[in-house]
Coordinates of C-alpha atoms and ligand atoms in Angstrom, one line a residue:
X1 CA 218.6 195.7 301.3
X2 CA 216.7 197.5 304.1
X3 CA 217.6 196.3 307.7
X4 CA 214.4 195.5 309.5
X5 CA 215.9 194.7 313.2
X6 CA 216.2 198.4 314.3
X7 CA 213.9 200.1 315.5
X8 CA 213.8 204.0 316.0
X9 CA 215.3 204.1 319.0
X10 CA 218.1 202.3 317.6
X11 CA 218.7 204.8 315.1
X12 CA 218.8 207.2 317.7
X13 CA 221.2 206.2 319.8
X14 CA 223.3 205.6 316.4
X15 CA 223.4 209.1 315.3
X16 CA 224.6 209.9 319.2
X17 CA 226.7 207.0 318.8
X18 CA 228.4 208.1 315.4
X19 CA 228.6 212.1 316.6
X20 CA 230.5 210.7 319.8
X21 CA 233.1 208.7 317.6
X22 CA 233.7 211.5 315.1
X23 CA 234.3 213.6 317.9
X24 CA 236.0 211.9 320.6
X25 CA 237.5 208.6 319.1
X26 CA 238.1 209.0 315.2
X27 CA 240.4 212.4 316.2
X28 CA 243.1 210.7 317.9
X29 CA 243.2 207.4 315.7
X30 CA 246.8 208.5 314.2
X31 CA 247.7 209.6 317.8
X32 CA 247.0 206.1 319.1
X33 CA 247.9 204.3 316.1
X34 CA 251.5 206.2 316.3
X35 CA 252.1 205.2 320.4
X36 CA 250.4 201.6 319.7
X37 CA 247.9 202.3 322.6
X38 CA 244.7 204.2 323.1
X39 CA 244.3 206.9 325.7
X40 CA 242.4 205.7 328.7
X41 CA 240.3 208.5 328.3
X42 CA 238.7 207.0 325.3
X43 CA 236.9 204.5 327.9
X44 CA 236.4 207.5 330.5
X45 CA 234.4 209.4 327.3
X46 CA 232.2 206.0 326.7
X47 CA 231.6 205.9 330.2
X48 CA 230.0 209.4 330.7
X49 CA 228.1 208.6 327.1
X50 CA 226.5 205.7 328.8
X51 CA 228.2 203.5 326.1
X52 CA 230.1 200.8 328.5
X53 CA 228.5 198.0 329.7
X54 CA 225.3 199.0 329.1
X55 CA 223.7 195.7 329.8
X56 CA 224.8 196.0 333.7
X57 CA 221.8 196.8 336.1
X58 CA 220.9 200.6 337.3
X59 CA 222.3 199.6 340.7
X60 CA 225.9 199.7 339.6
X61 CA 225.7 202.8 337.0
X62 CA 224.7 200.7 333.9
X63 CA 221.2 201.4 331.8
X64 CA 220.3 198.0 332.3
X65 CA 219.6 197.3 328.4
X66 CA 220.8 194.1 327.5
X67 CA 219.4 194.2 324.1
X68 CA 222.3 193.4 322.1
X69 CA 221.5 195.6 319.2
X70 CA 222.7 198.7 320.9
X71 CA 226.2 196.8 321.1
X72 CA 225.6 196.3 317.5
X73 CA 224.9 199.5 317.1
X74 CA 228.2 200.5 318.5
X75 CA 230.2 197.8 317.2
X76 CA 229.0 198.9 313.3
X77 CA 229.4 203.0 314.0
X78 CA 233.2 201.4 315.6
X79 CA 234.2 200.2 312.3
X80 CA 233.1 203.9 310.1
X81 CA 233.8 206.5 312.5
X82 CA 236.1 205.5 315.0
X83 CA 239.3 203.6 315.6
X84 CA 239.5 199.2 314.9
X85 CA 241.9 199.5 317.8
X86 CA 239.7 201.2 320.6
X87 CA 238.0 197.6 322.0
X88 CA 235.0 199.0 323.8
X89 CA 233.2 195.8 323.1
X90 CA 235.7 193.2 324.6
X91 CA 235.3 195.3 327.5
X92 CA 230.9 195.4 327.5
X93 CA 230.2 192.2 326.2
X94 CA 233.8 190.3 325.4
X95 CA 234.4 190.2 329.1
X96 CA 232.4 192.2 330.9
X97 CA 229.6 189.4 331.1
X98 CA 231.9 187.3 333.1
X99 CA 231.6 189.8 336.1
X100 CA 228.0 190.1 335.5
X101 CA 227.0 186.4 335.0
X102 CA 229.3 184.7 336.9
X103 CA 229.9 187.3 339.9
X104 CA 228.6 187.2 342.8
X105 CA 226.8 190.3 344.6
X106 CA 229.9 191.1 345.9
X107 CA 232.1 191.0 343.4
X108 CA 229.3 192.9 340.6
X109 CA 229.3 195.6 343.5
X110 CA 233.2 195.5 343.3
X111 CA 233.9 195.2 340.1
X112 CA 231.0 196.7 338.1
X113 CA 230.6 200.3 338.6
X114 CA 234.6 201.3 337.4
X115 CA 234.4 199.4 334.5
X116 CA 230.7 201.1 333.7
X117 CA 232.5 204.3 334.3
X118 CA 235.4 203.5 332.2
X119 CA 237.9 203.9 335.4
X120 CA 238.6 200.4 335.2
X121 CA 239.7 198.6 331.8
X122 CA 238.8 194.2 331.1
X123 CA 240.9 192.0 329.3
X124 CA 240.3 188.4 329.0
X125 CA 243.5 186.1 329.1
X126 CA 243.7 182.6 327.9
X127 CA 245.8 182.2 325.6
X128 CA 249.6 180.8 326.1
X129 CA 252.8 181.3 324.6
X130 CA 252.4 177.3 324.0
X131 CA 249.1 177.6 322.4
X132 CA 245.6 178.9 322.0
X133 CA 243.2 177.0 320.1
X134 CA 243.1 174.1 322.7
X135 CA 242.1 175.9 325.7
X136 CA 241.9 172.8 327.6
X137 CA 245.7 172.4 327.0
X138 CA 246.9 175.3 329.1
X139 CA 249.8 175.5 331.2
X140 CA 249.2 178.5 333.7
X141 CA 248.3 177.0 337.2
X142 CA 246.6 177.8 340.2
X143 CA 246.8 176.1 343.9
X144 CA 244.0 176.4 346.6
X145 CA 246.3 177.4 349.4
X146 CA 243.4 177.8 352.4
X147 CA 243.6 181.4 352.5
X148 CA 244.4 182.4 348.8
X149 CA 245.2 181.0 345.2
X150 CA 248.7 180.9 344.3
X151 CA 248.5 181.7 340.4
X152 CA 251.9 181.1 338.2
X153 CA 252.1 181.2 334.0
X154 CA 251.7 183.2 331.6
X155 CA 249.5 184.7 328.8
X156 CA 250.0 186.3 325.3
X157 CA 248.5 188.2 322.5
X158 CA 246.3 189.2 325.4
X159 CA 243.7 192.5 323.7
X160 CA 244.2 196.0 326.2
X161 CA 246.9 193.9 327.8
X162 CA 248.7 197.2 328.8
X163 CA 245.7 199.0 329.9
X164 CA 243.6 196.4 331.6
X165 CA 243.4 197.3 335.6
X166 CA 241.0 193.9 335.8
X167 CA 242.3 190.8 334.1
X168 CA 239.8 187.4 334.2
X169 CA 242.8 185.0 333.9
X170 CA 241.8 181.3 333.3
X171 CA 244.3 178.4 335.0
X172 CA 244.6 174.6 335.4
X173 CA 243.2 173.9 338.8
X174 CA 242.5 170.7 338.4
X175 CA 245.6 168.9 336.8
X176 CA 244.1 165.4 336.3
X177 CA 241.8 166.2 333.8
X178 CA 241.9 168.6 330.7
X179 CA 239.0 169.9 331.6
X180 CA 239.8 171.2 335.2
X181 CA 240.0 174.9 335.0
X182 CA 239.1 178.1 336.8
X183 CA 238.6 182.1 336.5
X184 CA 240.7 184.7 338.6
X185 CA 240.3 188.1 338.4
X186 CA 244.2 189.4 338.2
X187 CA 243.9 193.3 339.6
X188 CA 246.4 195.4 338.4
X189 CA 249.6 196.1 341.5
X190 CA 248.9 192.5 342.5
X191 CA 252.0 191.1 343.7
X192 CA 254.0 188.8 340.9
X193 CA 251.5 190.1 338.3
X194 CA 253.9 191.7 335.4
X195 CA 253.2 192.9 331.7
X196 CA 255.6 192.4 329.2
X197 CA 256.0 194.1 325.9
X198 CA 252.7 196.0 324.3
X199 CA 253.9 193.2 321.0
X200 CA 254.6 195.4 317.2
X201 CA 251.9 193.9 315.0
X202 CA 250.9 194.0 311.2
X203 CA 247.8 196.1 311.7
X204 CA 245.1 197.1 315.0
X205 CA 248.5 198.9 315.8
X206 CA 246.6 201.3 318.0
X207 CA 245.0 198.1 319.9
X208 CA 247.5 197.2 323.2
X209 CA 248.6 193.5 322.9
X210 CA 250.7 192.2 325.4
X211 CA 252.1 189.4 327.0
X212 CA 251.3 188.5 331.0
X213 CA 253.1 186.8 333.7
X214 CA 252.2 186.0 336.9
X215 CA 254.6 184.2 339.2
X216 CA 253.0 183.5 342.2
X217 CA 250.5 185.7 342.5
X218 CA 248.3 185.3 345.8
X219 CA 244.7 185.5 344.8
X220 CA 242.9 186.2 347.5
X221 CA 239.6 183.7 348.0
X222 CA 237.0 186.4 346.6
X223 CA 238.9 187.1 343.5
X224 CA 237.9 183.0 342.2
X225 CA 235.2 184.2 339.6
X226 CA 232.5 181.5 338.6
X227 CA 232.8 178.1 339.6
X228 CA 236.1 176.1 341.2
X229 CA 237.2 173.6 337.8
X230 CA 234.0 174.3 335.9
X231 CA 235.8 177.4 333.9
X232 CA 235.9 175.5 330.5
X233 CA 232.0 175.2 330.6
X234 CA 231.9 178.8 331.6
X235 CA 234.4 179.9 328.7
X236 CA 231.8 177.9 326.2
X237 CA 229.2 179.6 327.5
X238 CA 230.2 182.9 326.5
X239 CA 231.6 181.9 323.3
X240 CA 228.6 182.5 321.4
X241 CA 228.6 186.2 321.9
X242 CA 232.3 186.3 321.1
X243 CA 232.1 184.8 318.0
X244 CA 228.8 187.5 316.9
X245 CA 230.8 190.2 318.6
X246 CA 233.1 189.8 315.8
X247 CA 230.8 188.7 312.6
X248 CA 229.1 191.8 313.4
X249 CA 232.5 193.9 313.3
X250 CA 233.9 192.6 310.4
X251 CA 230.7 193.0 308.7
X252 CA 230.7 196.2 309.9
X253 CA 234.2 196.6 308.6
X254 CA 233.4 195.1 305.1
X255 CA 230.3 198.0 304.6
X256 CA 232.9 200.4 305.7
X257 CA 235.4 199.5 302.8
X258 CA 232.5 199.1 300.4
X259 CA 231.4 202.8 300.9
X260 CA 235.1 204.4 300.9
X261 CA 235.7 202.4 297.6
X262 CA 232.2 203.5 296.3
X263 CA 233.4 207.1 297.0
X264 CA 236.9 206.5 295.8
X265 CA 236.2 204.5 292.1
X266 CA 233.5 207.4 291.4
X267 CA 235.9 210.0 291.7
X268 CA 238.9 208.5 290.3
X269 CA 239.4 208.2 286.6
X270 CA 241.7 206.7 284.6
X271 CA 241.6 206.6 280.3
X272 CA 239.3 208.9 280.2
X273 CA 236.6 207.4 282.7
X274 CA 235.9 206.9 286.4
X275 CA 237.4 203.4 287.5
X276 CA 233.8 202.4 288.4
X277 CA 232.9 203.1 285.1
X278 CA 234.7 199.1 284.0
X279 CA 232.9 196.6 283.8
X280 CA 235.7 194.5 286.0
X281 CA 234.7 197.2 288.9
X282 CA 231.2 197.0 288.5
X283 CA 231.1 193.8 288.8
X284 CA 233.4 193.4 291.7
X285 CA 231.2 196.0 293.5
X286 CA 228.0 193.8 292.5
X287 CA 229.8 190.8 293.8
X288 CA 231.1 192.4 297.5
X289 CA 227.3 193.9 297.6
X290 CA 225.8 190.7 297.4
X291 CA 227.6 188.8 299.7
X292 CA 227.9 191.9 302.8
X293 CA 224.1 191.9 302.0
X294 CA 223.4 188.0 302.2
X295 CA 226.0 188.0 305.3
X296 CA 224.2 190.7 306.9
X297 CA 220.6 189.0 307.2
X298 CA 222.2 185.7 308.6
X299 CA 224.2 187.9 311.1
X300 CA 221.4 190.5 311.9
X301 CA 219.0 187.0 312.4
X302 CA 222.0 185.9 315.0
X303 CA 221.5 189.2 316.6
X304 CA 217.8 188.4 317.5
X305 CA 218.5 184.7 318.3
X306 CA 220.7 185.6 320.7
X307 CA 218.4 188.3 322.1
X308 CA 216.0 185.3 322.4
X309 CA 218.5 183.7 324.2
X310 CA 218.6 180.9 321.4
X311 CA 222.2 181.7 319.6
X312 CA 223.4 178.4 319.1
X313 CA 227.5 177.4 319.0
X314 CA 227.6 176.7 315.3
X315 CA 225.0 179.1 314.3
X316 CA 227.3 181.6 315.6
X317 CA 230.5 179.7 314.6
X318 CA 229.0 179.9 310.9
X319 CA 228.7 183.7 311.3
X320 CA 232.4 184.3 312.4
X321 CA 233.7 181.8 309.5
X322 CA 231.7 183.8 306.8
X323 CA 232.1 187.3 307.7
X324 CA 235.7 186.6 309.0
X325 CA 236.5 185.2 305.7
X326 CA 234.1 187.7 303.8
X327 CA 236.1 190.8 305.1
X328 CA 239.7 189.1 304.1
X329 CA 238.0 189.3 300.6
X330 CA 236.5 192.6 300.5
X331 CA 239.1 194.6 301.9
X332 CA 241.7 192.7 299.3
X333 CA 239.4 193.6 296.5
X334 CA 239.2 197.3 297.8
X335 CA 242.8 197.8 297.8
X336 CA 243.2 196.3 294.5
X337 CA 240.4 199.0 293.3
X338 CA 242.2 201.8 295.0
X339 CA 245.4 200.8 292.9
X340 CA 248.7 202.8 294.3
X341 CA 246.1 204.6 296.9
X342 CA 244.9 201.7 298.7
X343 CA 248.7 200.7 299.2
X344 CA 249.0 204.3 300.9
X345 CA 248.8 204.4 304.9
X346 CA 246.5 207.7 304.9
X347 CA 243.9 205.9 302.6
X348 CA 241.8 204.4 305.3
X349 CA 241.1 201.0 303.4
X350 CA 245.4 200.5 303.9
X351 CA 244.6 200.5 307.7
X352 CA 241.4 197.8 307.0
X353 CA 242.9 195.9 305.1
X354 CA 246.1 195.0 307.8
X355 CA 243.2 195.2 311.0
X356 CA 241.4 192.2 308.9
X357 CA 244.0 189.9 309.0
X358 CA 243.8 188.5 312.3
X359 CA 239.9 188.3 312.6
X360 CA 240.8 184.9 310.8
X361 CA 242.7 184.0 313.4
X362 CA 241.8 185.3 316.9
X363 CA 237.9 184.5 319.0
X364 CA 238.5 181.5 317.3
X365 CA 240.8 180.7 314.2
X366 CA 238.2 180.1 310.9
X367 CA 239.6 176.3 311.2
X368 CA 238.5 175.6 314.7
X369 CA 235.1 177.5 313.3
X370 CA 234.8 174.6 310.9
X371 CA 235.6 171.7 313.6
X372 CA 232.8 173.4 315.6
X373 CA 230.3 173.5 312.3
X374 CA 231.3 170.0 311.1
X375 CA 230.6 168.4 314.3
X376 CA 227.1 169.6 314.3
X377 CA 226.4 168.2 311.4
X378 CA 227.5 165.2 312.5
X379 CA 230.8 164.5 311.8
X380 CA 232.4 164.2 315.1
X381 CA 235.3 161.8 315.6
X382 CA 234.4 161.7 319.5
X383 CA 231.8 160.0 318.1
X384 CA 233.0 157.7 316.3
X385 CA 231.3 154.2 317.3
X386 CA 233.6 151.6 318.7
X387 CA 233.1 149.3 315.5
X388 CA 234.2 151.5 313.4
X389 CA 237.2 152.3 315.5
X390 CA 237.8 148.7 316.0
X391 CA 237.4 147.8 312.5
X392 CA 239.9 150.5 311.7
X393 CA 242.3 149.1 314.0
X394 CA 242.2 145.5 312.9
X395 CA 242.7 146.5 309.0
Ligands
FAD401 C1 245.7 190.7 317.8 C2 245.4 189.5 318.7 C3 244.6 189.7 319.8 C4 244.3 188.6 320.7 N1 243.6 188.8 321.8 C5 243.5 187.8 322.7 C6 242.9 188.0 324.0 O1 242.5 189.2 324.3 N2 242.8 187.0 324.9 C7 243.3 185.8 324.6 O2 243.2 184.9 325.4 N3 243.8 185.5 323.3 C8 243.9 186.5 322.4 N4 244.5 186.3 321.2 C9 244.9 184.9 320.9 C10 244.1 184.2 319.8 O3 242.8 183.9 320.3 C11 244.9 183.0 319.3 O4 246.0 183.6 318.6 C12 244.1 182.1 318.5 O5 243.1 181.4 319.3 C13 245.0 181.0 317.8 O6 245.8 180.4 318.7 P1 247.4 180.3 318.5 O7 247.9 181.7 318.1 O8 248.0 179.7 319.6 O9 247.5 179.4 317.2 P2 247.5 177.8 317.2 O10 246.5 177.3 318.1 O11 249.0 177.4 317.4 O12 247.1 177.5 315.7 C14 248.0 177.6 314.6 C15 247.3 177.2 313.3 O13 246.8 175.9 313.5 C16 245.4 175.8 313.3 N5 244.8 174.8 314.2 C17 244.9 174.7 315.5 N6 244.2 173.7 315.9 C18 243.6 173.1 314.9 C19 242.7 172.0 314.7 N7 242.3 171.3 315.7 N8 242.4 171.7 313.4 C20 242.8 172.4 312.3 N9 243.6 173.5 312.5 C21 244.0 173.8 313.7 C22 244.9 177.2 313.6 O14 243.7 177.5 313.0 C23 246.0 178.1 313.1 O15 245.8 178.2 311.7 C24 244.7 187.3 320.3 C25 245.5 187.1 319.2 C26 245.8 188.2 318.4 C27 246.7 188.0 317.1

């Protein structure tokens, strides 16, 4: 189905988009993928194409276009003709947005124009080696000490965890309640701020993921980001994109895998006829185009609720769950249609289908997607009322 949501300009700035990835990022994918890290000139490149945090205002270096679909744009071109593991979008509008929303003028002049130009490198860090889906049950801890915060904890599985020179760290500030937490932006050489191992996983092998310690790091005063305890409502807040950030990757991974199968089943023939000559592969291809193609009108419909500033939580919850779960079934059924091939690490849909398995899992596992959609359709057990409750009790 034809995409109505772009406009020309959009297409423009894809070709540019695409002819900077096949040049500068797509070459060094087995490079990267080999030393489990991407060059930090791959962020330096972005940032003299314009492409990092494009949304940030003229003042700081940025183009000051905040219209998402040119991060779509990117994210989509990301998944075809670049690398799974080089995370330009965390960095624009994964974390970026913290500096821009919740900093002050200060702290955007700071913090800003490095991380337009690609000197400097974001990385969120929440999760714990004790848990991540409940954010409010984290252990890492910061003190008010008068002239400075005195940070200790530690993070994991955190995304350009090697590379990041700007961490936004959340902490328990406020111990008495669950929801008493607040954002710190770690700087890398702070004192007591150490990276442990860039972790061996099953696929996004050219993606850094490390773990983080800090043992009393001082923090100095202008480094709290956002307000003091109210770090949980800030983290919700930026959820939303999160969560469309990676529907529109995985969608944009799922047409990728479509297209190399497409390529590969037309070519490749067994008894005497191309493998997309079965019926069994014809109708698996007329199964995966349908769905990408339903998938892709919710998710491009996202894209202009949320340039409306209208993205709700589950709206966007419901687009991680399907495409998430979508892409664990498209890439499984491209493999199986590659046969021996798609087993092979220099067939690209190998690669795809190991990257796929965590977007299940991180921004959100697809259970906690569900607890989000389920309670806005009502089914809350906060809400339960206190009859039933009692009633429950008594029996
Ligand atoms: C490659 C990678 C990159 C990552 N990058 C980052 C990053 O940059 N920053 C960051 O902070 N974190 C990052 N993460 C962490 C990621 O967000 C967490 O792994 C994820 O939130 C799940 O948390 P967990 O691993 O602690 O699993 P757990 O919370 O221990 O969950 C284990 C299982 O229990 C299920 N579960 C948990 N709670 C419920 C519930 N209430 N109801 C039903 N089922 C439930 C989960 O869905 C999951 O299946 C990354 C993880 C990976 C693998």
């Amino acid at each position: 189905m034809d995409r109505k949501i772009f406009d020309e300009e959009h297409e423009m700035f894809r070709d540019s988009v695409r002819s900077f990835l096949q040049n500068e990022i797509q070459p060094y994918s087995d490079k990267w993928q080999e030393q489990g890290i991407v060059d930090r000139e791959a962020y330096l490149k972005a940032g003299e194409q314009g492409l990092l945090l494009m949304w940030a205002d003229d003042k700081y270096g940025g183009a000051g276009v905040s219209d998402f679909r040119y991060e779509q744009v990117l994210i989509e071109e990301n998944a075809r003709y670049g690398d799974a593991g080089f995370f330009a979008s965390l960095h624009n509008r994964l974390v970026g947005p913290y500096i821009g929303e919740l900093g002050t003028e200060k702290q955007k002049a700071r913090w800003l124009p490095k991380c337009i130009s690609g000197e400097h490198i974001l990385a969120i860090a929440l999760t714990e080696p004790g848990g991540g889906s409940d954010v409010a049950g984290m252990r890492t801890r910061a003190e008010d000490k008068g002239d400075h915060y005195l940070l200790n904890g530690s993070k994991t599985y955190i995304s350009n965890g090697i590379l990041a020179d700007l961490v936004i760290v959340a902490a328990k500030t406020d111990p008495s309640t669950s929801h008493g937490l607040s954002l710190f932006v770690v700087e890398r050489g702070m004192e007591g701020f150490e990276r442990g191992r860039n972790l061996k996983k099953m696929g996004l092998k050219s993606q850094d993921t490390a773990e983080l310690y800090f043992n009393n790091v001082k923090v100095p005063k202008e480094n709290l980001l956002g307000e003091w305890n109210k770090a949980f409502y800030h983290l919700m807040h930026f959820l939303a994109e999160e969560r469309l950030l990676g529907a529109v990757g995985y969608l944009g991974t799922s047409n990728a895998a479509f297209d190399i199968t497409m390529d590969y089943i037309t070519e490749r023939k067994a008894f005497g006829r191309t493998i997309g000559e079965f019926q069994n592969s014809r109708f698996k291809m007329a199964d995966m185009r349908t769905e990408i193609d339903v998938a892709q009108a919710f998710v491009d419909q996202c894209v202009l609720e949320h340039n409306a500033g209208r993205l709700s939580a589950d709206d966007a919850a419901k687009a991680k769950l399907f495409t998430s779960e979508l892409e664990g079934r498209v890439v499984d059924t491209c493999v199986q249609l590659h046969g021996g091939a798609g087993y092979m690490d220099e067939y690209p849909i190998c690669r795809m289908y190991l990257n796929a398995r965590v977007s299940r899992i991180y921004a959100g596992s697809s259970e906690i997607m569900r607890e989000i959609i389920a309670r806005s359709v009502g089914l809350d057990p906060r809400k339960r009322s206190p009859q039933a409750v009692s009633s429950e009790a008594a029996a």
